[in-house]
């Protein structure tokens, strides 16, 4: 039977490649934490993340470049987001392309919208590569640092203290979720809609 450690050693970099091609942050953070514990090589994680992230965004750019108009015709609800992205690109295209990986929710839609725009593919290619080379070490480094900090914290805390901290965190999360649900129910628009039924 394979252990989790063996799976990480054998398939961890494939998971990093697949995850960073599509989405990225969560997989790369976990891979950085795994590197902190010696399960993966941090330079290998960063290298794979740079290449896969670059390839993913370049692919989505070409989808937008080649089929973007047809996609917009079939999915009219995308018009607003694409229009906002084009307005931002008109003013800030270099920093926006460099930072697109850091903007939550735009990892796939962003490069597609950029592909629809008039930005030349050569410019996107260079900025996309630079963005990947900035993004991968930062995110993997945060994961690595968090993994090291967690290891040090776990060494300093005994099992009973760890159980107490976990219980407090769970209670805090439950209280936050409950407060959020109550807040949504108490909004004026919700109360009017509920009274209309």
GROMACS .gro file of C-alpha atoms in nm:
model
  197
    1UNK     CA    1   0.000   0.000   0.000
    2UNK     CA    2   0.132   0.343  -0.098
    3UNK     CA    3   0.179   0.600   0.172
    4UNK     CA    4   0.097   0.968   0.129
    5UNK     CA    5   0.470   1.049   0.143
    6UNK     CA    6   0.541   0.804  -0.142
    7UNK     CA    7   0.259   0.952  -0.351
    8UNK     CA    8   0.396   1.303  -0.298
    9UNK     CA    9   0.748   1.191  -0.390
   10UNK     CA   10   0.632   1.001  -0.700
   11UNK     CA   11   0.355   1.226  -0.830
   12UNK     CA   12   0.396   1.560  -0.653
   13UNK     CA   13   0.557   1.742  -0.946
   14UNK     CA   14   0.287   1.610  -1.184
   15UNK     CA   15   0.025   1.755  -0.947
   16UNK     CA   16   0.214   2.087  -0.942
   17UNK     CA   17   0.223   2.090  -1.323
   18UNK     CA   18  -0.149   2.015  -1.358
   19UNK     CA   19  -0.253   2.252  -1.080
   20UNK     CA   20  -0.045   2.548  -1.195
   21UNK     CA   21  -0.149   2.499  -1.558
   22UNK     CA   22  -0.513   2.549  -1.456
   23UNK     CA   23  -0.539   2.741  -1.130
   24UNK     CA   24  -0.224   2.741  -0.930
   25UNK     CA   25  -0.218   2.905  -0.588
   26UNK     CA   26  -0.351   2.630  -0.364
   27UNK     CA   27  -0.148   2.352  -0.530
   28UNK     CA   28   0.168   2.562  -0.530
   29UNK     CA   29   0.124   2.661  -0.165
   30UNK     CA   30   0.086   2.294  -0.070
   31UNK     CA   31   0.386   2.197  -0.283
   32UNK     CA   32   0.594   2.466  -0.110
   33UNK     CA   33   0.487   2.326   0.227
   34UNK     CA   34   0.577   1.973   0.109
   35UNK     CA   35   0.920   2.105   0.007
   36UNK     CA   36   0.964   2.251   0.356
   37UNK     CA   37   0.924   1.899   0.494
   38UNK     CA   38   1.168   1.750   0.242
   39UNK     CA   39   0.906   1.568   0.034
   40UNK     CA   40   0.975   1.774  -0.280
   41UNK     CA   41   1.262   1.990  -0.404
   42UNK     CA   42   1.175   2.361  -0.382
   43UNK     CA   43   1.374   2.454  -0.698
   44UNK     CA   44   1.197   2.174  -0.890
   45UNK     CA   45   0.857   2.290  -0.763
   46UNK     CA   46   0.930   2.648  -0.872
   47UNK     CA   47   1.067   2.539  -1.211
   48UNK     CA   48   0.767   2.319  -1.287
   49UNK     CA   49   0.528   2.593  -1.170
   50UNK     CA   50   0.693   2.855  -1.393
   51UNK     CA   51   0.672   2.634  -1.701
   52UNK     CA   52   0.321   2.500  -1.642
   53UNK     CA   53   0.177   2.837  -1.541
   54UNK     CA   54   0.332   3.002  -1.845
   55UNK     CA   55   0.200   2.726  -2.074
   56UNK     CA   56  -0.149   2.747  -1.921
   57UNK     CA   57  -0.185   3.122  -1.958
   58UNK     CA   58  -0.035   3.112  -2.307
   59UNK     CA   59  -0.290   2.844  -2.404
   60UNK     CA   60  -0.582   3.046  -2.266
   61UNK     CA   61  -0.450   3.355  -2.449
   62UNK     CA   62  -0.459   3.159  -2.777
   63UNK     CA   63  -0.812   3.037  -2.703
   64UNK     CA   64  -0.919   3.400  -2.665
   65UNK     CA   65  -0.720   3.508  -2.969
   66UNK     CA   66  -0.859   3.234  -3.192
   67UNK     CA   67  -1.213   3.173  -3.063
   68UNK     CA   68  -1.282   3.470  -2.834
   69UNK     CA   69  -1.540   3.637  -3.057
   70UNK     CA   70  -1.730   3.310  -3.100
   71UNK     CA   71  -1.717   3.251  -2.724
   72UNK     CA   72  -1.862   3.597  -2.657
   73UNK     CA   73  -2.139   3.534  -2.909
   74UNK     CA   74  -2.231   3.207  -2.738
   75UNK     CA   75  -2.190   3.335  -2.381
   76UNK     CA   76  -2.321   3.694  -2.370
   77UNK     CA   77  -2.290   3.708  -1.989
   78UNK     CA   78  -1.912   3.731  -2.039
   79UNK     CA   79  -1.942   4.069  -2.217
   80UNK     CA   80  -1.933   4.274  -1.896
   81UNK     CA   81  -1.623   4.103  -1.759
   82UNK     CA   82  -1.441   4.121  -2.091
   83UNK     CA   83  -1.534   4.490  -2.129
   84UNK     CA   84  -1.396   4.564  -1.778
   85UNK     CA   85  -1.080   4.371  -1.856
   86UNK     CA   86  -1.033   4.563  -2.182
   87UNK     CA   87  -1.080   4.895  -2.002
   88UNK     CA   88  -0.812   4.793  -1.751
   89UNK     CA   89  -0.585   4.671  -2.030
   90UNK     CA   90  -0.614   5.005  -2.209
   91UNK     CA   91  -0.474   5.182  -1.903
   92UNK     CA   92  -0.252   4.926  -1.729
   93UNK     CA   93  -0.177   4.644  -1.972
   94UNK     CA   94   0.185   4.578  -1.868
   95UNK     CA   95   0.126   4.557  -1.489
   96UNK     CA   96  -0.204   4.378  -1.542
   97UNK     CA   97  -0.048   4.104  -1.754
   98UNK     CA   98   0.238   4.068  -1.506
   99UNK     CA   99  -0.004   4.043  -1.212
  100UNK     CA  100  -0.290   3.842  -1.369
  101UNK     CA  101  -0.187   3.529  -1.174
  102UNK     CA  102  -0.224   3.715  -0.845
  103UNK     CA  103  -0.580   3.831  -0.921
  104UNK     CA  104  -0.828   3.580  -0.783
  105UNK     CA  105  -1.092   3.465  -1.032
  106UNK     CA  106  -0.905   3.587  -1.341
  107UNK     CA  107  -0.655   3.306  -1.383
  108UNK     CA  108  -0.833   3.156  -1.686
  109UNK     CA  109  -1.071   3.436  -1.786
  110UNK     CA  110  -0.794   3.699  -1.779
  111UNK     CA  111  -0.569   3.547  -2.046
  112UNK     CA  112  -0.875   3.468  -2.261
  113UNK     CA  113  -0.987   3.833  -2.240
  114UNK     CA  114  -0.632   3.948  -2.316
  115UNK     CA  115  -0.631   3.717  -2.618
  116UNK     CA  116  -0.948   3.885  -2.745
  117UNK     CA  117  -0.784   4.227  -2.709
  118UNK     CA  118  -0.544   4.380  -2.958
  119UNK     CA  119  -0.233   4.310  -2.752
  120UNK     CA  120   0.025   4.142  -2.979
  121UNK     CA  121   0.100   3.780  -2.895
  122UNK     CA  122   0.475   3.851  -2.874
  123UNK     CA  123   0.417   4.111  -2.600
  124UNK     CA  124   0.192   3.878  -2.406
  125UNK     CA  125   0.447   3.596  -2.446
  126UNK     CA  126   0.727   3.801  -2.285
  127UNK     CA  127   0.511   3.951  -2.009
  128UNK     CA  128   0.348   3.615  -1.938
  129UNK     CA  129   0.690   3.451  -1.896
  130UNK     CA  130   0.809   3.731  -1.665
  131UNK     CA  131   0.485   3.707  -1.465
  132UNK     CA  132   0.529   3.331  -1.421
  133UNK     CA  133   0.891   3.382  -1.311
  134UNK     CA  134   0.778   3.634  -1.046
  135UNK     CA  135   0.466   3.447  -0.930
  136UNK     CA  136   0.601   3.093  -0.883
  137UNK     CA  137   0.885   3.172  -0.639
  138UNK     CA  138   0.663   3.405  -0.434
  139UNK     CA  139   0.374   3.160  -0.391
  140UNK     CA  140   0.596   2.853  -0.344
  141UNK     CA  141   0.806   3.055  -0.099
  142UNK     CA  142   0.499   3.147   0.105
  143UNK     CA  143   0.400   2.779   0.115
  144UNK     CA  144   0.754   2.683   0.213
  145UNK     CA  145   0.762   2.944   0.489
  146UNK     CA  146   0.420   2.838   0.618
  147UNK     CA  147   0.532   2.474   0.617
  148UNK     CA  148   0.846   2.558   0.815
  149UNK     CA  149   0.651   2.773   1.060
  150UNK     CA  150   0.392   2.499   1.110
  151UNK     CA  151   0.666   2.244   1.177
  152UNK     CA  152   0.829   2.471   1.435
  153UNK     CA  153   0.494   2.548   1.598
  154UNK     CA  154   0.405   2.179   1.617
  155UNK     CA  155   0.737   2.102   1.786
  156UNK     CA  156   0.665   2.366   2.051
  157UNK     CA  157   0.306   2.255   2.121
  158UNK     CA  158   0.219   1.930   2.292
  159UNK     CA  159  -0.072   1.714   2.175
  160UNK     CA  160  -0.323   1.849   2.431
  161UNK     CA  161  -0.243   2.210   2.340
  162UNK     CA  162  -0.272   2.125   1.969
  163UNK     CA  163  -0.614   1.968   2.027
  164UNK     CA  164  -0.725   2.280   2.217
  165UNK     CA  165  -0.604   2.513   1.940
  166UNK     CA  166  -0.781   2.300   1.676
  167UNK     CA  167  -1.104   2.307   1.879
  168UNK     CA  168  -1.084   2.686   1.915
  169UNK     CA  169  -1.025   2.727   1.543
  170UNK     CA  170  -1.323   2.504   1.461
  171UNK     CA  171  -1.547   2.692   1.705
  172UNK     CA  172  -1.432   3.024   1.562
  173UNK     CA  173  -1.501   2.909   1.206
  174UNK     CA  174  -1.846   2.779   1.305
  175UNK     CA  175  -1.930   3.109   1.480
  176UNK     CA  176  -1.813   3.309   1.177
  177UNK     CA  177  -2.024   3.098   0.938
  178UNK     CA  178  -2.329   3.129   1.163
  179UNK     CA  179  -2.287   3.507   1.191
  180UNK     CA  180  -2.250   3.533   0.815
  181UNK     CA  181  -2.569   3.334   0.753
  182UNK     CA  182  -2.762   3.544   1.004
  183UNK     CA  183  -2.632   3.864   0.847
  184UNK     CA  184  -2.749   3.749   0.501
  185UNK     CA  185  -3.094   3.664   0.635
  186UNK     CA  186  -3.126   3.998   0.815
  187UNK     CA  187  -3.051   4.216   0.511
  188UNK     CA  188  -3.351   4.437   0.424
  189UNK     CA  189  -3.391   4.302   0.070
  190UNK     CA  190  -3.404   3.945   0.198
  191UNK     CA  191  -3.665   4.028   0.463
  192UNK     CA  192  -3.894   4.194   0.203
  193UNK     CA  193  -3.862   3.897  -0.033
  194UNK     CA  194  -3.939   3.654   0.249
  195UNK     CA  195  -4.250   3.854   0.345
  196UNK     CA  196  -4.378   3.852  -0.013
  197UNK     CA  197  -4.403   3.475  -0.026
   0.00000   0.00000   0.00000
